[in-house]
PDB file of C-alpha atoms in Angstrom:
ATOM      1  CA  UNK A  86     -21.067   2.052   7.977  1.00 55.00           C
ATOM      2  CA  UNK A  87     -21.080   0.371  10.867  1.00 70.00           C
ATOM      3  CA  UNK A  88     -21.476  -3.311   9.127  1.00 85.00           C
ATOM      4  CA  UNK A  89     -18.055  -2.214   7.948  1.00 87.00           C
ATOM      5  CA  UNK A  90     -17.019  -0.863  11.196  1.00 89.00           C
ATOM      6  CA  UNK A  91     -18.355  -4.386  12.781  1.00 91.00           C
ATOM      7  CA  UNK A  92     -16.491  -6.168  10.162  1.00 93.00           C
ATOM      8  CA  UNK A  93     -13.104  -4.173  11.123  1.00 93.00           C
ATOM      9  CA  UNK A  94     -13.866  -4.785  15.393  1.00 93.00           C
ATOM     10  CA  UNK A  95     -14.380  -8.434  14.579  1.00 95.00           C
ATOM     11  CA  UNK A  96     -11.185  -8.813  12.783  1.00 95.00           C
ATOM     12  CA  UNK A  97      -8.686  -7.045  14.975  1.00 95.00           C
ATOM     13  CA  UNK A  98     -10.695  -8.368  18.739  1.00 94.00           C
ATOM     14  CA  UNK A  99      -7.423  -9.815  19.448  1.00 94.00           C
ATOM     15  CA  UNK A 100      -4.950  -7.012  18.469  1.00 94.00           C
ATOM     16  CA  UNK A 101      -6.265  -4.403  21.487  1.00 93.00           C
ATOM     17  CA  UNK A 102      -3.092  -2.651  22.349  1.00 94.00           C
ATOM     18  CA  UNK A 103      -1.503  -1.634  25.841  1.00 94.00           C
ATOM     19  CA  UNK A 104       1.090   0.500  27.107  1.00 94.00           C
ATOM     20  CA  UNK A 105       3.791  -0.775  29.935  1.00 94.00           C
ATOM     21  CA  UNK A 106       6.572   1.023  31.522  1.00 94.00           C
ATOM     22  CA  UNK A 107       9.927  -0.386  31.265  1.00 93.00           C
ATOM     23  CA  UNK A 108      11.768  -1.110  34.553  1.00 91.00           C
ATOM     24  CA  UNK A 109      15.156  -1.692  34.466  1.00 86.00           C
ATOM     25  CA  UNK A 110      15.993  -5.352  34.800  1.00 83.00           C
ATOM     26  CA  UNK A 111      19.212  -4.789  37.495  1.00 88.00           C
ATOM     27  CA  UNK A 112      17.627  -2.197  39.691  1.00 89.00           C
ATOM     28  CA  UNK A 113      13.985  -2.711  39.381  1.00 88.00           C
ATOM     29  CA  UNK A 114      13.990   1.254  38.788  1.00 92.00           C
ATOM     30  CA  UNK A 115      10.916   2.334  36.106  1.00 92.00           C
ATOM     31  CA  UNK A 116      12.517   3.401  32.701  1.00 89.00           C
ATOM     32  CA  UNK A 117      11.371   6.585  30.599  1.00 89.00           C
ATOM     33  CA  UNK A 118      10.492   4.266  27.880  1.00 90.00           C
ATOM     34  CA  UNK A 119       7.194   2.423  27.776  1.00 94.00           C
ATOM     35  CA  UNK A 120       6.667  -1.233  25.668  1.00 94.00           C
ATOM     36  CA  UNK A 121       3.358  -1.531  23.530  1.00 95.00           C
ATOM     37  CA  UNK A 122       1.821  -5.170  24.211  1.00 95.00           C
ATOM     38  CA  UNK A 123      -1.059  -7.259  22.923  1.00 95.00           C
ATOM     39  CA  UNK A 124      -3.040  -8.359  26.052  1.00 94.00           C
ATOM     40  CA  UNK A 125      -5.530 -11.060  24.357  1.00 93.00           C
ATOM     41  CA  UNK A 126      -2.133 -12.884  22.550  1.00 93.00           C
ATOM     42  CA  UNK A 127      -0.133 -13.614  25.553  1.00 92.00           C
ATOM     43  CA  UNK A 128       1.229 -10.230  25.833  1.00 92.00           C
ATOM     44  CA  UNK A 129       3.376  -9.956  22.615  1.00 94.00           C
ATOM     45  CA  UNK A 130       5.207  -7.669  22.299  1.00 93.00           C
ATOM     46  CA  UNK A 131       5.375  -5.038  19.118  1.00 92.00           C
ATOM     47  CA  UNK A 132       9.190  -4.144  18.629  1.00 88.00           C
ATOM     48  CA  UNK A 133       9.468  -0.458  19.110  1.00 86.00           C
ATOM     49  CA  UNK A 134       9.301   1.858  22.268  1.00 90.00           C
ATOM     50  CA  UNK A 135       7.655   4.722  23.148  1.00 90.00           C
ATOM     51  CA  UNK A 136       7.507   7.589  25.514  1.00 89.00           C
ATOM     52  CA  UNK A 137       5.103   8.141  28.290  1.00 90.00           C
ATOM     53  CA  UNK A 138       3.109  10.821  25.982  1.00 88.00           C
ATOM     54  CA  UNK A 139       2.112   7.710  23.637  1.00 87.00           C
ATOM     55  CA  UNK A 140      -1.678   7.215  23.074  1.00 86.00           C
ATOM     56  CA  UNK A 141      -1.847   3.921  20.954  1.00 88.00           C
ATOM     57  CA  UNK A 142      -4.967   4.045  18.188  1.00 88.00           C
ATOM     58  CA  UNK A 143      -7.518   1.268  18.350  1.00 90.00           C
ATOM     59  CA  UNK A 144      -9.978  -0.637  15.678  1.00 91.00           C
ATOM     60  CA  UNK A 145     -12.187   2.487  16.783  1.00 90.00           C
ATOM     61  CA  UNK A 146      -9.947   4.943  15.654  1.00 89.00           C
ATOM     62  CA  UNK A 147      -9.276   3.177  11.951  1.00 90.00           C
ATOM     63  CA  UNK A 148     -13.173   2.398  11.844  1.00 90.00           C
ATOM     64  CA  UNK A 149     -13.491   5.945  11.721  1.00 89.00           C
ATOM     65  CA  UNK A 150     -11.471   6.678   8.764  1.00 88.00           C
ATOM     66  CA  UNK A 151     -14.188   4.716   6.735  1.00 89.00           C
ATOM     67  CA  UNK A 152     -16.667   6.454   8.665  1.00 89.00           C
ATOM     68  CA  UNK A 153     -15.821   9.711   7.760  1.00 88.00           C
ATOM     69  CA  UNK A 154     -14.813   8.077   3.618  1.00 87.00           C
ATOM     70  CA  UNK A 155     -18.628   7.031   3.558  1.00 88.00           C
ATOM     71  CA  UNK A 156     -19.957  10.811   3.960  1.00 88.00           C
ATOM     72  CA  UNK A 157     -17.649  12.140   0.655  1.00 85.00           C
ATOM     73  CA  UNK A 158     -17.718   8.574  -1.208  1.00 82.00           C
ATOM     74  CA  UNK A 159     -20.403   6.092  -1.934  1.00 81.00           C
ATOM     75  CA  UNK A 160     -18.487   2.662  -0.134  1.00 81.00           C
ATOM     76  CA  UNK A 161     -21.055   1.084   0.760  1.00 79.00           C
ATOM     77  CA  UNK A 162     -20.856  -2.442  -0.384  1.00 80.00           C
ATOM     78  CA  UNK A 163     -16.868  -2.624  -0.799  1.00 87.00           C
ATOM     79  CA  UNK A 164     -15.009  -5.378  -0.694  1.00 88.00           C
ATOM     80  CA  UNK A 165     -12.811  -5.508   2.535  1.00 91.00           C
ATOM     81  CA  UNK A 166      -9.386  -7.371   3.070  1.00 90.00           C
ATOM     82  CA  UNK A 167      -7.711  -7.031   6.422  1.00 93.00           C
ATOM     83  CA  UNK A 168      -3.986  -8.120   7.828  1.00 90.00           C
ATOM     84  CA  UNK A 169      -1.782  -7.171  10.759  1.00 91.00           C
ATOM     85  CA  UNK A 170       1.571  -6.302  10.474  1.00 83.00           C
ATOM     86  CA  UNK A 171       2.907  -4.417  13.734  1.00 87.00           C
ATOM     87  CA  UNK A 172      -0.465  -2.668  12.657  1.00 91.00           C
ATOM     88  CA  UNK A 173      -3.997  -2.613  11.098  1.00 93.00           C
ATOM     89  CA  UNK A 174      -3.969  -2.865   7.252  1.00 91.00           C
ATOM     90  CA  UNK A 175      -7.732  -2.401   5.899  1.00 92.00           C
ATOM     91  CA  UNK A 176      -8.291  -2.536   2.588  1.00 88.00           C
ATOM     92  CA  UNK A 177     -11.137  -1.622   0.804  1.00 89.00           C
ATOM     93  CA  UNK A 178     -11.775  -2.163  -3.002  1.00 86.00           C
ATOM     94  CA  UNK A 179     -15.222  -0.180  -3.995  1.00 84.00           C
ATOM     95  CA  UNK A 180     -17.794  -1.530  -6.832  1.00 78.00           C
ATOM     96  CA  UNK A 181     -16.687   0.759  -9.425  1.00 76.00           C
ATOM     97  CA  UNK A 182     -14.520   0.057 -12.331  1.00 75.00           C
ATOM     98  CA  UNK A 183     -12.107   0.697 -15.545  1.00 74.00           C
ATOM     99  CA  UNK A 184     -11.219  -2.327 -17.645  1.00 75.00           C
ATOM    100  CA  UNK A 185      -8.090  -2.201 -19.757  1.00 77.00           C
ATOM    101  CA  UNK A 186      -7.244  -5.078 -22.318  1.00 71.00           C
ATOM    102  CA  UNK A 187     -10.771  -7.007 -21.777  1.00 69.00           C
ATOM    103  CA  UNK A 188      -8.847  -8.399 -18.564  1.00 71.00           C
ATOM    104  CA  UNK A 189      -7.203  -6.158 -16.658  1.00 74.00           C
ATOM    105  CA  UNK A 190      -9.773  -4.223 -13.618  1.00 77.00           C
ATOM    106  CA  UNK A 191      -9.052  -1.061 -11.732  1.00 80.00           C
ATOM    107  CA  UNK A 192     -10.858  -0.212  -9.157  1.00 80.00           C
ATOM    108  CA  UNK A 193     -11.165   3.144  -6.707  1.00 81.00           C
ATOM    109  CA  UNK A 194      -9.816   1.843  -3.738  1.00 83.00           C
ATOM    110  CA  UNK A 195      -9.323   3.224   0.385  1.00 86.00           C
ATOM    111  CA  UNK A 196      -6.330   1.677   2.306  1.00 84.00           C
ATOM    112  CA  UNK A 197      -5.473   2.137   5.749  1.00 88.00           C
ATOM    113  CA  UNK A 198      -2.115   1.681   6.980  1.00 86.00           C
ATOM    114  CA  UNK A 199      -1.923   2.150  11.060  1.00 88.00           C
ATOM    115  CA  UNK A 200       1.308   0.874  12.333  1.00 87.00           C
ATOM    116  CA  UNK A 201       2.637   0.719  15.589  1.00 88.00           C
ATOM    117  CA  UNK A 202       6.558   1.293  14.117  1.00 77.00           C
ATOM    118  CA  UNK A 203       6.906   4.682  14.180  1.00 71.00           C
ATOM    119  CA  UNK A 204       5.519   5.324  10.519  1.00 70.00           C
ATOM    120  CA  UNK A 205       2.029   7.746  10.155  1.00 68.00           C
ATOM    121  CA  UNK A 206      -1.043   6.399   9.967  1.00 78.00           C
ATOM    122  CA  UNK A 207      -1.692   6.513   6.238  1.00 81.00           C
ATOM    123  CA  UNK A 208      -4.881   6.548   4.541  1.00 82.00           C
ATOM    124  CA  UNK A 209      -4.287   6.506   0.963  1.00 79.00           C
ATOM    125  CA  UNK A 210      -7.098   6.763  -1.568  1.00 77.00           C
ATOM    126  CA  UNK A 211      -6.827   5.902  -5.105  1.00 75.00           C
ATOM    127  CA  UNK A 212      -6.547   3.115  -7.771  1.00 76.00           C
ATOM    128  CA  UNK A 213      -5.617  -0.454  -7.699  1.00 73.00           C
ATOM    129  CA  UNK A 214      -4.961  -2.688 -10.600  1.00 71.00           C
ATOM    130  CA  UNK A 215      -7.227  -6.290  -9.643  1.00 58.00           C
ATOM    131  CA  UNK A 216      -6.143  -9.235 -10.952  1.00 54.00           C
ATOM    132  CA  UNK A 217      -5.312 -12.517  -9.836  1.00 49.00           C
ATOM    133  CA  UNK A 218      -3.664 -11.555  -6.057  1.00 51.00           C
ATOM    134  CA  UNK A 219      -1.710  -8.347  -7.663  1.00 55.00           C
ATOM    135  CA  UNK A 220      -2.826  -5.029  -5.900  1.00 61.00           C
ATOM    136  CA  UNK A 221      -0.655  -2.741  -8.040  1.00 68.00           C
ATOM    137  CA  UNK A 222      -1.432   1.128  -6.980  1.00 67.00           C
ATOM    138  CA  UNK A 223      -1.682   3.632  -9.918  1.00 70.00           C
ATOM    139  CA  UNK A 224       1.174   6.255  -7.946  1.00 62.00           C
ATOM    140  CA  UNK A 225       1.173  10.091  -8.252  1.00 52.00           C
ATOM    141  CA  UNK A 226       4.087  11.228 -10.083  1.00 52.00           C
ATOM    142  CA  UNK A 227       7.334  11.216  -7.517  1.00 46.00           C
ATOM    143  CA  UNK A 228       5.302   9.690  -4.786  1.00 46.00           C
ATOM    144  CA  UNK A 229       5.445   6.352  -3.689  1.00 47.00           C
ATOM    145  CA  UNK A 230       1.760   7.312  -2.249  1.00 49.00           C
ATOM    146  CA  UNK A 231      -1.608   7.828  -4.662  1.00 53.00           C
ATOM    147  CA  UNK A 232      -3.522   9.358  -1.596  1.00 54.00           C
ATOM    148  CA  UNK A 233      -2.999  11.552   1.749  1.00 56.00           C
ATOM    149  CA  UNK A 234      -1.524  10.674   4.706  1.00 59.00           C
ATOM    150  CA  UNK A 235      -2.848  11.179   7.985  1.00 56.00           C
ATOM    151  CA  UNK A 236      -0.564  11.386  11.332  1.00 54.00           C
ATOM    152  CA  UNK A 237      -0.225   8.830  13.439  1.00 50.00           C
ATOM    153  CA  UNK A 238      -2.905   9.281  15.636  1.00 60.00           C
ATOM    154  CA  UNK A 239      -5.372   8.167  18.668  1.00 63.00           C
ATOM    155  CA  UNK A 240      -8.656   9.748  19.329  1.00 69.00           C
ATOM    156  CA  UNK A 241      -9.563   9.416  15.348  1.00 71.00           C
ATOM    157  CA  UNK A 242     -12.932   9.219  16.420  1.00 71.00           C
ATOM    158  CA  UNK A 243     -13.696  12.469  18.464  1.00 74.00           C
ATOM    159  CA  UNK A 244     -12.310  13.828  15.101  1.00 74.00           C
ATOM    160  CA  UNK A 245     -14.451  13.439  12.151  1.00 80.00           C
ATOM    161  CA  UNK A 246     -14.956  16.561  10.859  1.00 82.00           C
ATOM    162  CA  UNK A 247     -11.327  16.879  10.718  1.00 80.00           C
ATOM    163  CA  UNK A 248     -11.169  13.389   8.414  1.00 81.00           C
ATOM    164  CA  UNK A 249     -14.014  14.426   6.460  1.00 83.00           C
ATOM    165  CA  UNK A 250     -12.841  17.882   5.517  1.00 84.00           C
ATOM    166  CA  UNK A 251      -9.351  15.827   4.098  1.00 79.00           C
ATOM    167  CA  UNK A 252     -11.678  13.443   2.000  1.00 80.00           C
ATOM    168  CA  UNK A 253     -13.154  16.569   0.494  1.00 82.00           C
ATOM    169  CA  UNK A 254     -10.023  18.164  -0.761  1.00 78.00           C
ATOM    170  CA  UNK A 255      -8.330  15.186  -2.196  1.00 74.00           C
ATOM    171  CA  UNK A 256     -11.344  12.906  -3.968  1.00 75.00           C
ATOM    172  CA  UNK A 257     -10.200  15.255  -6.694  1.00 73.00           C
ATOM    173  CA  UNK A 258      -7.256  12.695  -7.526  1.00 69.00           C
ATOM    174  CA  UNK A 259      -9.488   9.986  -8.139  1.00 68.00           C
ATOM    175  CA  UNK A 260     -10.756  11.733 -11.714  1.00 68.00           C
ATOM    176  CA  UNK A 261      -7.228  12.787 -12.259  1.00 74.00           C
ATOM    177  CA  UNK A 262      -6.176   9.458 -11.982  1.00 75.00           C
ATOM    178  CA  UNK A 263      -8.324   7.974 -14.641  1.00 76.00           C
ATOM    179  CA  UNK A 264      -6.876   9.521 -16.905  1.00 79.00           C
ATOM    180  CA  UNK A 265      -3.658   8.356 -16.140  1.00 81.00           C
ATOM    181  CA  UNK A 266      -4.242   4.638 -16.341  1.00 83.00           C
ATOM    182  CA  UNK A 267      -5.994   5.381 -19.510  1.00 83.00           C
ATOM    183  CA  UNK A 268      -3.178   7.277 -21.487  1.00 87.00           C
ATOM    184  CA  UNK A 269      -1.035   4.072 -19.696  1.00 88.00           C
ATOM    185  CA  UNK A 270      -3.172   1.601 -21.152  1.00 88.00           C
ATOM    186  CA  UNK A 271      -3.073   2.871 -24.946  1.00 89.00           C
ATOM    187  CA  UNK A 272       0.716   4.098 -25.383  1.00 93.00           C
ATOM    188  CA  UNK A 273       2.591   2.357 -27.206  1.00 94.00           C
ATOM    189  CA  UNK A 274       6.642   1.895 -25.969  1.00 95.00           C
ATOM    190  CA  UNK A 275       9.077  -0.894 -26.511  1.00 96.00           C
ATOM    191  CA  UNK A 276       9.598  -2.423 -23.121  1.00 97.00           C
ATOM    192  CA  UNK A 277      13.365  -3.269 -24.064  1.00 97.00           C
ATOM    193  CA  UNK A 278      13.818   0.807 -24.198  1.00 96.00           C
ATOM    194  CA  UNK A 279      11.970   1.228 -20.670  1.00 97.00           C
ATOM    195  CA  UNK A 280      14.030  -1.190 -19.080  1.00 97.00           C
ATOM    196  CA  UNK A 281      17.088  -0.105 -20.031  1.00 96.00           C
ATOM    197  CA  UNK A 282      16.204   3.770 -19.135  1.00 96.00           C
ATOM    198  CA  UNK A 283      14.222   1.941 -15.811  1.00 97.00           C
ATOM    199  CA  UNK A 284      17.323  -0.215 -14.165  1.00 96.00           C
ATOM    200  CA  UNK A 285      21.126   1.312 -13.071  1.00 92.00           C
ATOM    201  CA  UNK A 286      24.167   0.631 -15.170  1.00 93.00           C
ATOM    202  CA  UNK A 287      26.605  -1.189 -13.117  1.00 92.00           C
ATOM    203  CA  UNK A 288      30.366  -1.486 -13.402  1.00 92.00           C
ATOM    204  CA  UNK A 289      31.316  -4.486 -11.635  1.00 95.00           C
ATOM    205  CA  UNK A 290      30.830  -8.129 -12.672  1.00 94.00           C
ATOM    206  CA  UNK A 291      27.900  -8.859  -9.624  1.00 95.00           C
ATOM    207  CA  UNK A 292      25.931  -5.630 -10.741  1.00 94.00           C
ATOM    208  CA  UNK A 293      26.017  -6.439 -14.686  1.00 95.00           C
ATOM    209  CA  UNK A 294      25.011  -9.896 -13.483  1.00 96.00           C
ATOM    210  CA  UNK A 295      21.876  -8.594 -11.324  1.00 95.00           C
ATOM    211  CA  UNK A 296      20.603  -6.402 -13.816  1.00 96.00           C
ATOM    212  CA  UNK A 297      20.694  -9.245 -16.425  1.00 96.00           C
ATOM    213  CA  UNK A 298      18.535 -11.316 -14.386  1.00 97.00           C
ATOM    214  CA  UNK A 299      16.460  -8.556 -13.353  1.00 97.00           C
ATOM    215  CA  UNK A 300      15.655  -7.996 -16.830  1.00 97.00           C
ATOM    216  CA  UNK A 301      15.221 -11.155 -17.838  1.00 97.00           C
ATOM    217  CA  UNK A 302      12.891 -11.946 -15.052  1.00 97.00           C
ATOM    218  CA  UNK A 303      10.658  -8.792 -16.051  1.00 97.00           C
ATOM    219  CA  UNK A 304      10.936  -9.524 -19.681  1.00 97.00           C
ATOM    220  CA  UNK A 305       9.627 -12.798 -18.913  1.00 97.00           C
ATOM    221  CA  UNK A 306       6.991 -11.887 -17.154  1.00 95.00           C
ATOM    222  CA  UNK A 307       5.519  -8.990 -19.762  1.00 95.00           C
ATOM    223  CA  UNK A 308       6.041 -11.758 -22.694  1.00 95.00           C
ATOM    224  CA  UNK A 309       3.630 -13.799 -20.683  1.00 93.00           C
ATOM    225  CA  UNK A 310       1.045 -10.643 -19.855  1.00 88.00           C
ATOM    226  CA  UNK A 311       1.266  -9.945 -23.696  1.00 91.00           C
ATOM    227  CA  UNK A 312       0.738 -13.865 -24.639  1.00 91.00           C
ATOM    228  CA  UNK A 313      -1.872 -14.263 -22.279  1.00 86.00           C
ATOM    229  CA  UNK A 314      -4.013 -10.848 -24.069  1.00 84.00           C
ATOM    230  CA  UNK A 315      -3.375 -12.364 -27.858  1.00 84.00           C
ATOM    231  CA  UNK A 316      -0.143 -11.468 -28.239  1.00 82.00           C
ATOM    232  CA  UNK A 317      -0.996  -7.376 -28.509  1.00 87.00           C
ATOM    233  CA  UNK A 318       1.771  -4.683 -28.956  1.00 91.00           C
ATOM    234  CA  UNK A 319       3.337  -3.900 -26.045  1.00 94.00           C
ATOM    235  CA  UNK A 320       2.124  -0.684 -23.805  1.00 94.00           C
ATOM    236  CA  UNK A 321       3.564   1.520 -21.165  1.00 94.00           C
ATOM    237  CA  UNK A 322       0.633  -0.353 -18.798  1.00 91.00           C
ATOM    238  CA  UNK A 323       2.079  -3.901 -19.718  1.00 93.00           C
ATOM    239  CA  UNK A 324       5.734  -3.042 -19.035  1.00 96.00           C
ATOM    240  CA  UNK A 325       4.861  -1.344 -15.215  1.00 93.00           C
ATOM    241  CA  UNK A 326       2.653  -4.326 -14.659  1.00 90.00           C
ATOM    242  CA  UNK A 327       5.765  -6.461 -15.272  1.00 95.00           C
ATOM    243  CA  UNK A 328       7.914  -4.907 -13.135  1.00 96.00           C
ATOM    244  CA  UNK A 329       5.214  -4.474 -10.387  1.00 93.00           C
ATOM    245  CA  UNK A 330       4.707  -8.710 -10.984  1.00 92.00           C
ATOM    246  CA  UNK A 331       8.737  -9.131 -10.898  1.00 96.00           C
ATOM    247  CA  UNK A 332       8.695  -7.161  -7.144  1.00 95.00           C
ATOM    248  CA  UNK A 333       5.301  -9.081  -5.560  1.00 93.00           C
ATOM    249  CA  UNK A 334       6.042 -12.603  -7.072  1.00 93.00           C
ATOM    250  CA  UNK A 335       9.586 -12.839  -7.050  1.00 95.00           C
ATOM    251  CA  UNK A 336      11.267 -10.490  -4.313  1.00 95.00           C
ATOM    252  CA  UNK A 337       8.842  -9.976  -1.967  1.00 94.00           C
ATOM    253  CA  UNK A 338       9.334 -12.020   1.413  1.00 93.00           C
ATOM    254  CA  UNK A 339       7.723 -15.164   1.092  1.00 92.00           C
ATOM    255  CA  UNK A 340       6.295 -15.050   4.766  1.00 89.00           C
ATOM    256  CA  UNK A 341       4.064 -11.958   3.653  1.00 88.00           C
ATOM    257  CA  UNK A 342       0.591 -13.138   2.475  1.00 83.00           C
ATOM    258  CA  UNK A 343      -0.830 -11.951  -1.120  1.00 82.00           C
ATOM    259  CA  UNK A 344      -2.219  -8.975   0.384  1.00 77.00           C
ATOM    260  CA  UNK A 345       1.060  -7.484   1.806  1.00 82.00           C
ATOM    261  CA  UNK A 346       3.445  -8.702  -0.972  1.00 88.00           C
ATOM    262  CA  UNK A 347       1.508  -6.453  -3.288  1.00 84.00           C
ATOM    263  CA  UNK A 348       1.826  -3.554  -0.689  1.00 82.00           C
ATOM    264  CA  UNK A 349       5.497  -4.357  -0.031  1.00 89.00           C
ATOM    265  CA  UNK A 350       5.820  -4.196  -4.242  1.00 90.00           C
ATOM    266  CA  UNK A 351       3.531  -1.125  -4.158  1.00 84.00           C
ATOM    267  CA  UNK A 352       6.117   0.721  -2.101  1.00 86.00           C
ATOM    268  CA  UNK A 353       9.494  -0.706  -3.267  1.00 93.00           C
ATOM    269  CA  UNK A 354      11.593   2.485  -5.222  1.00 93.00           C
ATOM    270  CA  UNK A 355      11.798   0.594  -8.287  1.00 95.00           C
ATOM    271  CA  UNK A 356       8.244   0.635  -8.614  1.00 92.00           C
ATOM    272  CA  UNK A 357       8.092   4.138  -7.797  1.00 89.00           C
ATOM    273  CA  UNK A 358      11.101   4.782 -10.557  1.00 94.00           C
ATOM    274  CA  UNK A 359       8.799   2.580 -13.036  1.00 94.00           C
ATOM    275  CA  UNK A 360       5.374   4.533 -11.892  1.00 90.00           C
ATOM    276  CA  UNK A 361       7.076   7.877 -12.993  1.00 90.00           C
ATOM    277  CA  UNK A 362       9.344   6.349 -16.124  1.00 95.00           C
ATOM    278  CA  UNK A 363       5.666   5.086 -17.355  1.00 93.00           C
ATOM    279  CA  UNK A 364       3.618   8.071 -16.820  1.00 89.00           C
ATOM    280  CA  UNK A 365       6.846  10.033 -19.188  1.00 91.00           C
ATOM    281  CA  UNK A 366       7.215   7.520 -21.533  1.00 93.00           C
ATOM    282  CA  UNK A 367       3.275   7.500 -22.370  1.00 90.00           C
ATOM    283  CA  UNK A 368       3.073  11.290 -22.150  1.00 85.00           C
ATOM    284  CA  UNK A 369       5.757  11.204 -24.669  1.00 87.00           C
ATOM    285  CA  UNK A 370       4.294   9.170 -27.477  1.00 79.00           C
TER     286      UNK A 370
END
């Protein structure tokens, strides 16, 4: 592990992060609240405060959450994709793999999520849909998660045991999860039914006119998806691809790069909504 852990170090060298106490700026008095700061980028500031108690995490500390993956799962050799939003984001997509329509890949996949805004430190372990730039997570039913979380957290390191004991109990999911995306992949719905069961009914003139487009925009896109495998009959994996597509290439902030749209489309609630109307809807047929 530690080529990964190297790898992770190498990435993040300029994102150490240090705690400063606040002084108040009229009486030069020190404040109960402390500012976290990146030293090596001309001490940026991240946007939320913290109290004296605070122990920010380090590249050690998410290093360590693939250390203690590689003792329960065989990683070695995965594919990592990094990014920093207030935070570490480590992706890692392992060799493994389900293919679904001759085009579509899944893969098992370990994503850590270590912010410094007040959200846990998530590790969530599971499977992504590859293809082109579109990271779509298979969800657990209600969830907008497929994994565990861990809490936010310094000191990962000097806790391994802990890490590897969670790895144990939840690796379960990744067999339940296969089966999933394949009952997905082979049930047959009509996507003009799961859209209009999928998106709110609106009263007013603005809401009619939103859901329209939003509809449209999806419908466009699974037309496409379908065209693109031959024309097939639509399936309960086609129409949550399309809606996952709509959220990542059309209403996810265009300053995000690939890599986080798809997260920020992962964890939208219409996704979610579409995750568990999918799962139903192919259970159902």
């Amino acid at each position: 592990m530690s080529n990964t852990c190297d790898q992770i170090q190498d990435y993040f060298a300029d994102y150490s992060v240090s705690k400063r106490q606040y002084k108040n700026p009229f009486t030069g008095e020190l404040s109960d609240n402390y500012g976290l700061f990146l030293p090596n980028r001309g001490f940026e500031e991240l946007p939320r405060p913290v109290k004296a108690g605070y122990v920010p995490h380090t590249s050690l500390d998410v290093c360590s959450v693939f250390e203690a993956a590689g003792q329960v799962l065989d990683i070695e050799g995965a594919k990592l994709e990094m990014g920093w939003k207030n935070g570490h984001f480590v992706k890692a997509t392992l060799d493994e793999t389900i293919s679904i329509n001759g085009r579509d890949t899944v893969k098992p996949t370990l994503l850590v999520q270590a912010g410094y805004d007040g959200k846990s430190f998530e590790t969530t372990l599971g499977l992504f849909r590859m293809i082109c730039s579109n990271g779509m997570r298979i969800l657990i039913k209600g969830t907008k998660a497929f994994g565990f979380k861990l809490q936010h957290s310094a000191r990962m390191h000097e806790n391994l045991s802990i890490l590897i004991r969670q790895f144990e109990e939840n690796v379960h999911q990744f067999t339940e999860m296969y089966g999933v995306v394949r009952k997905l992949s082979v049930a047959a719905v009509d996507h003009e039914n799961f859209m209009e069961n999928l998106l709110p009914v609106y009263d007013s003139k603005a809401g009619i006119t939103r859901r329209a487009d939003t509809m449209s925009a999806i419908r466009d896109i699974n037309i496409r998806e379908r065209a693109n495998l031959g024309s097939i009959p639509n399936t309960a994996w086609l129409s949550l691809n399309a809606v996952h597509g709509h959220l990542q290439h059309n209403k996810a902030p265009k300053n995000l790069n690939p890599l986080l749209k798809a997260e920020w489309a992962n964890s939208h609630t219409l996704y979610r909504q579409a995750s568990d109307l999918a799962r139903e809807m192919a259970l159902a047929s």
